[in-house]
Amino acid sequence: MAINIILAGPRGRMGYEAVQMITNEESFRLVACLDHKHDGLTVGELEQFRDDLQVPIYTDFDTCLKQHQADVFVDLTIPEVGYKHTKTALQYKVRPVVGTTGFTDEQLSELKELAKEQKRGCIIAPNFAIGAILMMKFSKMAAKYFPDVEIIEKHHDQKLDAPSGTAKKTAELIQDVRESKKQGHPNEEETLPGARGADMNGMRIHSMRLPGLVAHQEVIFGGAGQTLTISHDSMNRASFMDGIKECVNQVMDLEELVYGLENLL
Ligand code: NAP
């Protein structure tokens, strides 16, 4: 039986790719979309999509959820609304797969609690690119031997949150094996504020924002006489679709919230 999906953010760059992926996948059915405009239109009536996509668009999530029996809700929007959408979906016992980044720790724990109460799967994945997940796993392996590490994440200049969810997640995984340690010279001074990047237990994270970039990260380890760089590049948003597909399938068998695709691969 097909998995019925509601997608929020169909006009976005991720959302556009997700519409293509979901509608090309035999076992998925896109039953409705959620947007903050174009209420009452169909996706096919929007300029960028094929005319035959007879998928209704809603601006009110409650109405959408009452009119369509959905199994999974995919959110690819912005942090403020993504959080509210995820909460509403769980209240209706629809399983969220969330790619929207920038949720706070409080929001994540609240959603975790709600998913448990509702006995519904929920996946929040700051990065759906399988190569990026491997980069994080390899970084954790390396950190055991190289405690001096800096993360440089580079994204397009329309990204709203910094550092990226992937950079934070990588730092958290590294923290599991790295003892807290202040890096650099003990007396170092920033003559321009922010020059040394964000500080996470002494580890530094730098965020670069430029047009032309998509999603890239380097994790650079330094040791006596050597450096080790683990890097990953997403060239376009198609790189995230295999991960979304995997999550939509796996969330059907979960009864709790899982944060990070690395916990599912
Ligand atoms: P984007 O192109 O800016 O798309 C965001 C879309 O959300 C836009 O179409 C926007 O509409 C729409 N939107 C805003 N408010 C909304 C609302 N209330 N209801 C429904 N839709 C609403 O951004 P993107 O590059 O596609 O990224 C989307 C999200 O995914 C971001 O949070 C980004 O950080 C994240 N992301 C995650 C991954 C991953 O692997 N997990 C990868 C890339 C990006 P307007 O344009 O009209 O405002």
PDB file of C-alpha atoms and ligand atoms in Angstrom:
ATOM      1  CA  MET A   1       0.000   0.000   0.000  1.00  0.00           C
ATOM      2  CA  ALA A   2       1.230   3.481  -0.846  1.00  0.00           C
ATOM      3  CA  ILE A   3       2.433   5.840   1.894  1.00  0.00           C
ATOM      4  CA  ASN A   4       0.287   9.004   1.844  1.00  0.00           C
ATOM      5  CA  ILE A   5       2.346  12.151   2.284  1.00  0.00           C
ATOM      6  CA  ILE A   6       1.644  15.822   3.012  1.00  0.00           C
ATOM      7  CA  LEU A   7       4.554  18.123   2.117  1.00  0.00           C
ATOM      8  CA  ALA A   8       5.125  21.614   3.517  1.00  0.00           C
ATOM      9  CA  GLY A   9       7.191  24.061   1.462  1.00  0.00           C
ATOM     10  CA  PRO A  10       6.668  22.727  -2.110  1.00  0.00           C
ATOM     11  CA  ARG A  11       7.885  25.948  -3.767  1.00  0.00           C
ATOM     12  CA  GLY A  12      11.206  25.942  -1.891  1.00  0.00           C
ATOM     13  CA  ARG A  13      14.405  24.542  -3.362  1.00  0.00           C
ATOM     14  CA  MET A  14      14.215  21.392  -1.215  1.00  0.00           C
ATOM     15  CA  GLY A  15      10.446  21.223  -1.572  1.00  0.00           C
ATOM     16  CA  TYR A  16      10.637  21.310  -5.380  1.00  0.00           C
ATOM     17  CA  GLU A  17      13.004  18.310  -5.452  1.00  0.00           C
ATOM     18  CA  ALA A  18      10.862  16.514  -2.878  1.00  0.00           C
ATOM     19  CA  VAL A  19       7.722  16.940  -5.036  1.00  0.00           C
ATOM     20  CA  GLN A  20       9.619  15.331  -7.956  1.00  0.00           C
ATOM     21  CA  MET A  21      10.940  12.486  -5.796  1.00  0.00           C
ATOM     22  CA  ILE A  22       7.608  11.722  -4.076  1.00  0.00           C
ATOM     23  CA  THR A  23       5.542  11.831  -7.282  1.00  0.00           C
ATOM     24  CA  ASN A  24       8.060   9.611  -9.126  1.00  0.00           C
ATOM     25  CA  GLU A  25       8.133   6.988  -6.369  1.00  0.00           C
ATOM     26  CA  GLU A  26       5.583   4.212  -6.878  1.00  0.00           C
ATOM     27  CA  SER A  27       5.151   3.479  -3.186  1.00  0.00           C
ATOM     28  CA  PHE A  28       4.549   7.160  -2.229  1.00  0.00           C
ATOM     29  CA  ARG A  29       1.471   9.303  -2.855  1.00  0.00           C
ATOM     30  CA  LEU A  30       1.534  13.081  -2.444  1.00  0.00           C
ATOM     31  CA  VAL A  31      -1.964  13.815  -1.095  1.00  0.00           C
ATOM     32  CA  ALA A  32      -1.617  17.537  -0.267  1.00  0.00           C
ATOM     33  CA  CYS A  33       0.837  20.399   0.186  1.00  0.00           C
ATOM     34  CA  LEU A  34       1.070  23.087   2.841  1.00  0.00           C
ATOM     35  CA  ASP A  35       2.209  26.584   1.930  1.00  0.00           C
ATOM     36  CA  HIS A  36       1.658  30.101   3.258  1.00  0.00           C
ATOM     37  CA  LYS A  37       0.150  31.189  -0.052  1.00  0.00           C
ATOM     38  CA  HIS A  38      -1.841  29.750  -2.990  1.00  0.00           C
ATOM     39  CA  ASP A  39      -4.640  28.264  -0.844  1.00  0.00           C
ATOM     40  CA  GLY A  40      -7.112  26.376  -3.055  1.00  0.00           C
ATOM     41  CA  LEU A  41      -4.757  25.989  -6.032  1.00  0.00           C
ATOM     42  CA  THR A  42      -3.165  22.712  -7.047  1.00  0.00           C
ATOM     43  CA  VAL A  43       0.595  22.157  -7.296  1.00  0.00           C
ATOM     44  CA  GLY A  44       0.170  21.754 -11.092  1.00  0.00           C
ATOM     45  CA  GLU A  45      -1.164  25.309 -11.273  1.00  0.00           C
ATOM     46  CA  LEU A  46       2.111  26.702  -9.939  1.00  0.00           C
ATOM     47  CA  GLU A  47       4.493  27.891 -12.625  1.00  0.00           C
ATOM     48  CA  GLN A  48       7.419  25.584 -11.888  1.00  0.00           C
ATOM     49  CA  PHE A  49       5.487  22.272 -11.831  1.00  0.00           C
ATOM     50  CA  ARG A  50       3.966  19.879 -14.410  1.00  0.00           C
ATOM     51  CA  ASP A  51       0.309  20.703 -15.138  1.00  0.00           C
ATOM     52  CA  ASP A  52      -0.888  17.192 -14.254  1.00  0.00           C
ATOM     53  CA  LEU A  53       0.044  17.438 -10.549  1.00  0.00           C
ATOM     54  CA  GLN A  54      -3.489  17.590  -9.157  1.00  0.00           C
ATOM     55  CA  VAL A  55      -2.302  17.969  -5.556  1.00  0.00           C
ATOM     56  CA  PRO A  56      -4.261  20.520  -3.495  1.00  0.00           C
ATOM     57  CA  ILE A  57      -2.483  23.308  -1.614  1.00  0.00           C
ATOM     58  CA  TYR A  58      -3.605  24.448   1.852  1.00  0.00           C
ATOM     59  CA  THR A  59      -2.496  27.372   3.972  1.00  0.00           C
ATOM     60  CA  ASP A  60      -4.247  26.039   7.084  1.00  0.00           C
ATOM     61  CA  PHE A  61      -2.681  22.851   8.416  1.00  0.00           C
ATOM     62  CA  ASP A  62      -5.670  21.790  10.548  1.00  0.00           C
ATOM     63  CA  THR A  63      -7.997  21.947   7.529  1.00  0.00           C
ATOM     64  CA  CYS A  64      -5.468  20.027   5.458  1.00  0.00           C
ATOM     65  CA  LEU A  65      -5.098  17.297   8.090  1.00  0.00           C
ATOM     66  CA  LYS A  66      -8.872  16.984   8.527  1.00  0.00           C
ATOM     67  CA  GLN A  67      -9.446  16.591   4.787  1.00  0.00           C
ATOM     68  CA  HIS A  68      -6.620  14.135   4.009  1.00  0.00           C
ATOM     69  CA  GLN A  69      -5.665  10.854   5.626  1.00  0.00           C
ATOM     70  CA  ALA A  70      -1.886  11.114   5.686  1.00  0.00           C
ATOM     71  CA  ASP A  71       0.697   8.674   7.020  1.00  0.00           C
ATOM     72  CA  VAL A  72       3.704  10.985   6.840  1.00  0.00           C
ATOM     73  CA  PHE A  73       4.241  14.745   6.929  1.00  0.00           C
ATOM     74  CA  VAL A  74       7.432  16.101   5.330  1.00  0.00           C
ATOM     75  CA  ASP A  75       8.529  19.596   6.403  1.00  0.00           C
ATOM     76  CA  LEU A  76      11.003  21.606   4.315  1.00  0.00           C
ATOM     77  CA  THR A  77      10.244  25.166   5.390  1.00  0.00           C
ATOM     78  CA  ILE A  78      11.745  27.537   7.973  1.00  0.00           C
ATOM     79  CA  PRO A  79      12.494  26.891  11.677  1.00  0.00           C
ATOM     80  CA  GLU A  80       9.656  28.927  13.271  1.00  0.00           C
ATOM     81  CA  VAL A  81       6.884  27.313  11.240  1.00  0.00           C
ATOM     82  CA  GLY A  82       8.575  23.914  10.903  1.00  0.00           C
ATOM     83  CA  TYR A  83       8.394  23.425  14.651  1.00  0.00           C
ATOM     84  CA  LYS A  84       4.677  24.334  14.816  1.00  0.00           C
ATOM     85  CA  HIS A  85       3.906  22.078  11.847  1.00  0.00           C
ATOM     86  CA  THR A  86       5.728  19.146  13.433  1.00  0.00           C
ATOM     87  CA  LYS A  87       3.822  19.575  16.673  1.00  0.00           C
ATOM     88  CA  THR A  88       0.474  19.774  14.869  1.00  0.00           C
ATOM     89  CA  ALA A  89       1.246  16.703  12.726  1.00  0.00           C
ATOM     90  CA  LEU A  90       2.040  14.664  15.848  1.00  0.00           C
ATOM     91  CA  GLN A  91      -1.155  15.878  17.531  1.00  0.00           C
ATOM     92  CA  TYR A  92      -3.025  14.415  14.540  1.00  0.00           C
ATOM     93  CA  LYS A  93      -0.926  11.223  14.818  1.00  0.00           C
ATOM     94  CA  VAL A  94       0.744  11.832  11.458  1.00  0.00           C
ATOM     95  CA  ARG A  95       4.458  10.929  11.412  1.00  0.00           C
ATOM     96  CA  PRO A  96       6.758  13.887  10.670  1.00  0.00           C
ATOM     97  CA  VAL A  97       9.959  13.684   8.608  1.00  0.00           C
ATOM     98  CA  VAL A  98      11.591  17.051   9.139  1.00  0.00           C
ATOM     99  CA  GLY A  99      14.453  18.480   7.115  1.00  0.00           C
ATOM    100  CA  THR A 100      13.929  22.037   8.327  1.00  0.00           C
ATOM    101  CA  THR A 101      16.903  23.014  10.448  1.00  0.00           C
ATOM    102  CA  GLY A 102      17.333  25.400  13.361  1.00  0.00           C
ATOM    103  CA  PHE A 103      15.080  23.896  16.072  1.00  0.00           C
ATOM    104  CA  THR A 104      16.149  24.741  19.643  1.00  0.00           C
ATOM    105  CA  ASP A 105      17.008  22.061  22.218  1.00  0.00           C
ATOM    106  CA  GLU A 106      13.773  22.913  24.108  1.00  0.00           C
ATOM    107  CA  GLN A 107      11.708  22.441  20.955  1.00  0.00           C
ATOM    108  CA  LEU A 108      13.420  19.115  20.261  1.00  0.00           C
ATOM    109  CA  SER A 109      12.762  17.775  23.752  1.00  0.00           C
ATOM    110  CA  GLU A 110       9.141  18.910  23.612  1.00  0.00           C
ATOM    111  CA  LEU A 111       8.654  17.118  20.284  1.00  0.00           C
ATOM    112  CA  LYS A 112      10.406  14.015  21.631  1.00  0.00           C
ATOM    113  CA  GLU A 113       7.981  13.894  24.526  1.00  0.00           C
ATOM    114  CA  LEU A 114       4.969  14.415  22.253  1.00  0.00           C
ATOM    115  CA  ALA A 115       6.049  11.664  19.809  1.00  0.00           C
ATOM    116  CA  LYS A 116       6.375   9.284  22.764  1.00  0.00           C
ATOM    117  CA  GLU A 117       2.941  10.231  24.118  1.00  0.00           C
ATOM    118  CA  GLN A 118       1.322   9.835  20.705  1.00  0.00           C
ATOM    119  CA  LYS A 119       3.303   6.616  19.980  1.00  0.00           C
ATOM    120  CA  ARG A 120       4.204   8.000  16.577  1.00  0.00           C
ATOM    121  CA  GLY A 121       7.499   7.975  14.726  1.00  0.00           C
ATOM    122  CA  CYS A 122       9.137  11.313  13.997  1.00  0.00           C
ATOM    123  CA  ILE A 123      12.467  11.857  12.253  1.00  0.00           C
ATOM    124  CA  ILE A 124      14.261  15.181  12.415  1.00  0.00           C
ATOM    125  CA  ALA A 125      17.314  15.071  10.182  1.00  0.00           C
ATOM    126  CA  PRO A 126      19.505  18.179   9.835  1.00  0.00           C
ATOM    127  CA  ASN A 127      21.152  16.493   6.865  1.00  0.00           C
ATOM    128  CA  PHE A 128      19.563  13.998   4.502  1.00  0.00           C
ATOM    129  CA  ALA A 129      22.715  13.505   2.403  1.00  0.00           C
ATOM    130  CA  ILE A 130      24.044  10.024   3.086  1.00  0.00           C
ATOM    131  CA  GLY A 131      27.640  11.161   2.283  1.00  0.00           C
ATOM    132  CA  ALA A 132      27.363  13.850   4.952  1.00  0.00           C
ATOM    133  CA  ILE A 133      26.273  11.280   7.526  1.00  0.00           C
ATOM    134  CA  LEU A 134      29.360   9.224   6.722  1.00  0.00           C
ATOM    135  CA  MET A 135      31.491  12.408   7.084  1.00  0.00           C
ATOM    136  CA  MET A 136      30.090  12.811  10.610  1.00  0.00           C
ATOM    137  CA  LYS A 137      30.730   9.178  11.499  1.00  0.00           C
ATOM    138  CA  PHE A 138      34.323   9.316  10.141  1.00  0.00           C
ATOM    139  CA  SER A 139      34.891  12.557  12.090  1.00  0.00           C
ATOM    140  CA  LYS A 140      33.855  10.873  15.312  1.00  0.00           C
ATOM    141  CA  MET A 141      36.333   8.055  14.587  1.00  0.00           C
ATOM    142  CA  ALA A 142      39.164  10.531  13.916  1.00  0.00           C
ATOM    143  CA  ALA A 143      38.447  12.698  16.985  1.00  0.00           C
ATOM    144  CA  LYS A 144      39.515   9.859  19.251  1.00  0.00           C
ATOM    145  CA  TYR A 145      43.062  10.263  17.930  1.00  0.00           C
ATOM    146  CA  PHE A 146      43.019  14.008  17.058  1.00  0.00           C
ATOM    147  CA  PRO A 147      41.362  16.113  19.791  1.00  0.00           C
ATOM    148  CA  ASP A 148      42.292  19.399  18.035  1.00  0.00           C
ATOM    149  CA  VAL A 149      39.620  20.042  15.461  1.00  0.00           C
ATOM    150  CA  GLU A 150      37.892  22.916  13.706  1.00  0.00           C
ATOM    151  CA  ILE A 151      34.739  22.661  11.604  1.00  0.00           C
ATOM    152  CA  ILE A 152      34.177  24.900   8.597  1.00  0.00           C
ATOM    153  CA  GLU A 153      30.662  24.755   7.154  1.00  0.00           C
ATOM    154  CA  LYS A 154      29.812  26.608   3.932  1.00  0.00           C
ATOM    155  CA  HIS A 155      26.316  27.308   2.671  1.00  0.00           C
ATOM    156  CA  HIS A 156      24.414  29.500   0.207  1.00  0.00           C
ATOM    157  CA  ASP A 157      23.698  33.027   1.467  1.00  0.00           C
ATOM    158  CA  GLN A 158      19.946  32.461   1.881  1.00  0.00           C
ATOM    159  CA  LYS A 159      20.427  30.083   4.803  1.00  0.00           C
ATOM    160  CA  LEU A 160      18.854  31.522   7.962  1.00  0.00           C
ATOM    161  CA  ASP A 161      20.529  29.588  10.777  1.00  0.00           C
ATOM    162  CA  ALA A 162      24.217  29.414  11.709  1.00  0.00           C
ATOM    163  CA  PRO A 163      26.003  27.236  12.448  1.00  0.00           C
ATOM    164  CA  SER A 164      24.328  24.591  10.293  1.00  0.00           C
ATOM    165  CA  GLY A 165      22.530  21.693  11.948  1.00  0.00           C
ATOM    166  CA  THR A 166      25.127  19.360  10.423  1.00  0.00           C
ATOM    167  CA  ALA A 167      28.038  21.298  11.935  1.00  0.00           C
ATOM    168  CA  LYS A 168      26.375  21.223  15.359  1.00  0.00           C
ATOM    169  CA  LYS A 169      25.623  17.531  15.038  1.00  0.00           C
ATOM    170  CA  THR A 170      29.211  16.780  13.950  1.00  0.00           C
ATOM    171  CA  ALA A 171      30.515  18.717  16.956  1.00  0.00           C
ATOM    172  CA  GLU A 172      28.173  16.794  19.273  1.00  0.00           C
ATOM    173  CA  LEU A 173      29.388  13.445  17.905  1.00  0.00           C
ATOM    174  CA  ILE A 174      33.000  14.580  18.291  1.00  0.00           C
ATOM    175  CA  GLN A 175      32.240  15.690  21.865  1.00  0.00           C
ATOM    176  CA  ASP A 176      31.201  12.115  22.708  1.00  0.00           C
ATOM    177  CA  VAL A 177      34.825  11.018  22.310  1.00  0.00           C
ATOM    178  CA  ARG A 178      36.823  14.238  22.804  1.00  0.00           C
ATOM    179  CA  GLU A 179      37.645  15.611  26.231  1.00  0.00           C
ATOM    180  CA  SER A 180      36.697  19.271  26.642  1.00  0.00           C
ATOM    181  CA  LYS A 181      39.773  21.262  25.638  1.00  0.00           C
ATOM    182  CA  LYS A 182      40.394  24.909  24.738  1.00  0.00           C
ATOM    183  CA  GLN A 183      42.212  25.026  21.418  1.00  0.00           C
ATOM    184  CA  GLY A 184      44.743  27.524  20.161  1.00  0.00           C
ATOM    185  CA  HIS A 185      47.139  29.589  22.278  1.00  0.00           C
ATOM    186  CA  PRO A 186      45.919  30.037  25.897  1.00  0.00           C
ATOM    187  CA  ASN A 187      46.448  33.790  25.565  1.00  0.00           C
ATOM    188  CA  GLU A 188      44.986  34.224  22.093  1.00  0.00           C
ATOM    189  CA  GLU A 189      42.864  37.345  21.597  1.00  0.00           C
ATOM    190  CA  GLU A 190      40.295  38.187  18.936  1.00  0.00           C
ATOM    191  CA  THR A 191      41.115  41.625  17.544  1.00  0.00           C
ATOM    192  CA  LEU A 192      37.964  41.334  15.418  1.00  0.00           C
ATOM    193  CA  PRO A 193      35.041  39.723  17.334  1.00  0.00           C
ATOM    194  CA  GLY A 194      34.085  36.329  15.918  1.00  0.00           C
ATOM    195  CA  ALA A 195      37.416  35.803  14.147  1.00  0.00           C
ATOM    196  CA  ARG A 196      37.914  32.437  15.852  1.00  0.00           C
ATOM    197  CA  GLY A 197      34.358  31.261  15.182  1.00  0.00           C
ATOM    198  CA  ALA A 198      31.852  29.756  17.617  1.00  0.00           C
ATOM    199  CA  ASP A 199      33.209  27.940  20.649  1.00  0.00           C
ATOM    200  CA  MET A 200      31.814  24.523  21.532  1.00  0.00           C
ATOM    201  CA  ASN A 201      33.749  23.173  24.516  1.00  0.00           C
ATOM    202  CA  GLY A 202      36.915  24.676  23.085  1.00  0.00           C
ATOM    203  CA  MET A 203      36.266  23.316  19.571  1.00  0.00           C
ATOM    204  CA  ARG A 204      35.735  25.998  16.899  1.00  0.00           C
ATOM    205  CA  ILE A 205      32.960  26.149  14.299  1.00  0.00           C
ATOM    206  CA  HIS A 206      33.118  28.614  11.394  1.00  0.00           C
ATOM    207  CA  SER A 207      30.137  29.412   9.145  1.00  0.00           C
ATOM    208  CA  MET A 208      30.640  30.748   5.632  1.00  0.00           C
ATOM    209  CA  ARG A 209      27.717  32.127   3.560  1.00  0.00           C
ATOM    210  CA  LEU A 210      28.185  32.844  -0.141  1.00  0.00           C
ATOM    211  CA  PRO A 211      26.062  32.776  -3.299  1.00  0.00           C
ATOM    212  CA  GLY A 212      27.011  29.799  -5.462  1.00  0.00           C
ATOM    213  CA  LEU A 213      27.499  27.432  -2.537  1.00  0.00           C
ATOM    214  CA  VAL A 214      24.970  24.681  -1.725  1.00  0.00           C
ATOM    215  CA  ALA A 215      25.988  22.709   1.411  1.00  0.00           C
ATOM    216  CA  HIS A 216      29.604  21.879   2.184  1.00  0.00           C
ATOM    217  CA  GLN A 217      31.607  21.016   5.275  1.00  0.00           C
ATOM    218  CA  GLU A 218      35.221  20.384   6.173  1.00  0.00           C
ATOM    219  CA  VAL A 219      36.293  18.875   9.466  1.00  0.00           C
ATOM    220  CA  ILE A 220      39.995  19.568   9.930  1.00  0.00           C
ATOM    221  CA  PHE A 221      42.005  17.724  12.554  1.00  0.00           C
ATOM    222  CA  GLY A 222      45.493  18.807  13.559  1.00  0.00           C
ATOM    223  CA  GLY A 223      48.186  16.707  15.193  1.00  0.00           C
ATOM    224  CA  ALA A 224      51.975  16.890  15.512  1.00  0.00           C
ATOM    225  CA  GLY A 225      53.289  17.358  11.967  1.00  0.00           C
ATOM    226  CA  GLN A 226      50.027  16.366  10.258  1.00  0.00           C
ATOM    227  CA  THR A 227      46.487  17.408   9.476  1.00  0.00           C
ATOM    228  CA  LEU A 228      43.540  15.292   8.426  1.00  0.00           C
ATOM    229  CA  THR A 229      40.625  16.797   6.478  1.00  0.00           C
ATOM    230  CA  ILE A 230      37.282  15.051   6.066  1.00  0.00           C
ATOM    231  CA  SER A 231      35.033  16.901   3.684  1.00  0.00           C
ATOM    232  CA  HIS A 232      31.665  16.545   2.023  1.00  0.00           C
ATOM    233  CA  ASP A 233      29.965  18.560  -0.718  1.00  0.00           C
ATOM    234  CA  SER A 234      26.328  18.550  -1.755  1.00  0.00           C
ATOM    235  CA  MET A 235      26.329  19.864  -5.329  1.00  0.00           C
ATOM    236  CA  ASN A 236      22.565  20.285  -5.524  1.00  0.00           C
ATOM    237  CA  ARG A 237      19.438  19.459  -3.584  1.00  0.00           C
ATOM    238  CA  ALA A 238      18.946  16.135  -5.373  1.00  0.00           C
ATOM    239  CA  SER A 239      21.676  14.864  -3.017  1.00  0.00           C
ATOM    240  CA  PHE A 240      19.185  14.990  -0.133  1.00  0.00           C
ATOM    241  CA  MET A 241      16.365  12.989  -1.722  1.00  0.00           C
ATOM    242  CA  ASP A 242      17.649   9.443  -1.043  1.00  0.00           C
ATOM    243  CA  GLY A 243      17.787  10.356   2.631  1.00  0.00           C
ATOM    244  CA  ILE A 244      14.209  11.681   2.633  1.00  0.00           C
ATOM    245  CA  LYS A 245      13.034   8.494   0.892  1.00  0.00           C
ATOM    246  CA  GLU A 246      14.805   6.367   3.507  1.00  0.00           C
ATOM    247  CA  CYS A 247      13.246   8.385   6.361  1.00  0.00           C
ATOM    248  CA  VAL A 248       9.697   8.230   4.941  1.00  0.00           C
ATOM    249  CA  ASN A 249       9.994   4.440   4.785  1.00  0.00           C
ATOM    250  CA  GLN A 250      11.612   4.049   8.204  1.00  0.00           C
ATOM    251  CA  VAL A 251       9.354   6.473  10.120  1.00  0.00           C
ATOM    252  CA  MET A 252       6.406   4.147   9.459  1.00  0.00           C
ATOM    253  CA  ASP A 253       7.962   1.551  11.803  1.00  0.00           C
ATOM    254  CA  LEU A 254       8.983   3.949  14.595  1.00  0.00           C
ATOM    255  CA  GLU A 255       7.084   4.947  17.734  1.00  0.00           C
ATOM    256  CA  GLU A 256       9.400   7.711  18.929  1.00  0.00           C
ATOM    257  CA  LEU A 257      11.447  10.658  17.737  1.00  0.00           C
ATOM    258  CA  VAL A 258      14.823   9.985  16.138  1.00  0.00           C
ATOM    259  CA  TYR A 259      17.147  12.953  15.653  1.00  0.00           C
ATOM    260  CA  GLY A 260      19.677  12.484  12.867  1.00  0.00           C
ATOM    261  CA  LEU A 261      19.807  10.091   9.930  1.00  0.00           C
ATOM    262  CA  GLU A 262      23.020   8.637  11.373  1.00  0.00           C
ATOM    263  CA  ASN A 263      20.868   6.815  13.939  1.00  0.00           C
ATOM    264  CA  LEU A 264      18.954   5.032  11.191  1.00  0.00           C
ATOM    265  CA  LEU A 265      21.636   4.027   8.692  1.00  0.00           C
TER     266      LEU A 265
HETATM  267  P1  NAP B   1      13.799  27.716   0.641  1.00  0.00           P
HETATM  268  O1  NAP B   1      14.112  27.551  -0.802  1.00  0.00           O
HETATM  269  O2  NAP B   1      13.869  29.090   1.229  1.00  0.00           O
HETATM  270  O3  NAP B   1      12.350  27.108   0.888  1.00  0.00           O
HETATM  271  C1  NAP B   1      11.565  27.337   2.043  1.00  0.00           C
HETATM  272  C2  NAP B   1      10.126  27.309   1.609  1.00  0.00           C
HETATM  273  O4  NAP B   1       9.295  27.354   2.754  1.00  0.00           O
HETATM  274  C3  NAP B   1       9.766  28.523   0.720  1.00  0.00           C
HETATM  275  O5  NAP B   1       9.018  28.078  -0.379  1.00  0.00           O
HETATM  276  C4  NAP B   1       8.909  29.360   1.659  1.00  0.00           C
HETATM  277  O6  NAP B   1       7.992  30.184   0.966  1.00  0.00           O
HETATM  278  C5  NAP B   1       8.219  28.250   2.434  1.00  0.00           C
HETATM  279  N1  NAP B   1       7.533  28.696   3.624  1.00  0.00           N
HETATM  280  C6  NAP B   1       7.797  29.775   4.412  1.00  0.00           C
HETATM  281  N2  NAP B   1       6.868  29.856   5.378  1.00  0.00           N
HETATM  282  C7  NAP B   1       6.015  28.825   5.187  1.00  0.00           C
HETATM  283  C8  NAP B   1       4.823  28.398   5.842  1.00  0.00           C
HETATM  284  N3  NAP B   1       4.322  29.060   6.894  1.00  0.00           N
HETATM  285  N4  NAP B   1       4.198  27.294   5.394  1.00  0.00           N
HETATM  286  C9  NAP B   1       4.655  26.630   4.336  1.00  0.00           C
HETATM  287  N5  NAP B   1       5.765  26.999   3.631  1.00  0.00           N
HETATM  288  C10 NAP B   1       6.423  28.084   4.081  1.00  0.00           C
HETATM  289  O7  NAP B   1      14.753  26.802   1.527  1.00  0.00           O
HETATM  290  P2  NAP B   1      15.351  25.365   1.173  1.00  0.00           P
HETATM  291  O8  NAP B   1      16.753  25.490   0.730  1.00  0.00           O
HETATM  292  O9  NAP B   1      14.375  24.612   0.365  1.00  0.00           O
HETATM  293  O10 NAP B   1      15.414  24.732   2.635  1.00  0.00           O
HETATM  294  C11 NAP B   1      14.244  24.475   3.391  1.00  0.00           C
HETATM  295  C12 NAP B   1      14.635  24.037   4.790  1.00  0.00           C
HETATM  296  O11 NAP B   1      15.360  22.807   4.699  1.00  0.00           O
HETATM  297  C13 NAP B   1      15.566  25.025   5.531  1.00  0.00           C
HETATM  298  O12 NAP B   1      15.271  24.989   6.901  1.00  0.00           O
HETATM  299  C14 NAP B   1      16.949  24.453   5.275  1.00  0.00           C
HETATM  300  O13 NAP B   1      17.869  24.818   6.291  1.00  0.00           O
HETATM  301  C15 NAP B   1      16.633  22.980   5.307  1.00  0.00           C
HETATM  302  N6  NAP B   1      17.566  22.107   4.573  1.00  0.00           N
HETATM  303  C16 NAP B   1      17.704  20.869   5.085  1.00  0.00           C
HETATM  304  C17 NAP B   1      18.484  19.959   4.446  1.00  0.00           C
HETATM  305  C18 NAP B   1      18.588  18.580   5.031  1.00  0.00           C
HETATM  306  O14 NAP B   1      19.284  17.755   4.462  1.00  0.00           O
HETATM  307  N7  NAP B   1      17.922  18.298   6.137  1.00  0.00           N
HETATM  308  C19 NAP B   1      19.158  20.295   3.259  1.00  0.00           C
HETATM  309  C20 NAP B   1      18.964  21.586   2.737  1.00  0.00           C
HETATM  310  C21 NAP B   1      18.146  22.478   3.397  1.00  0.00           C
HETATM  311  P3  NAP B   1       8.426  31.710   0.565  1.00  0.00           P
HETATM  312  O15 NAP B   1       9.570  31.590  -0.335  1.00  0.00           O
HETATM  313  O16 NAP B   1       7.201  32.284  -0.068  1.00  0.00           O
HETATM  314  O17 NAP B   1       8.748  32.393   1.875  1.00  0.00           O
END
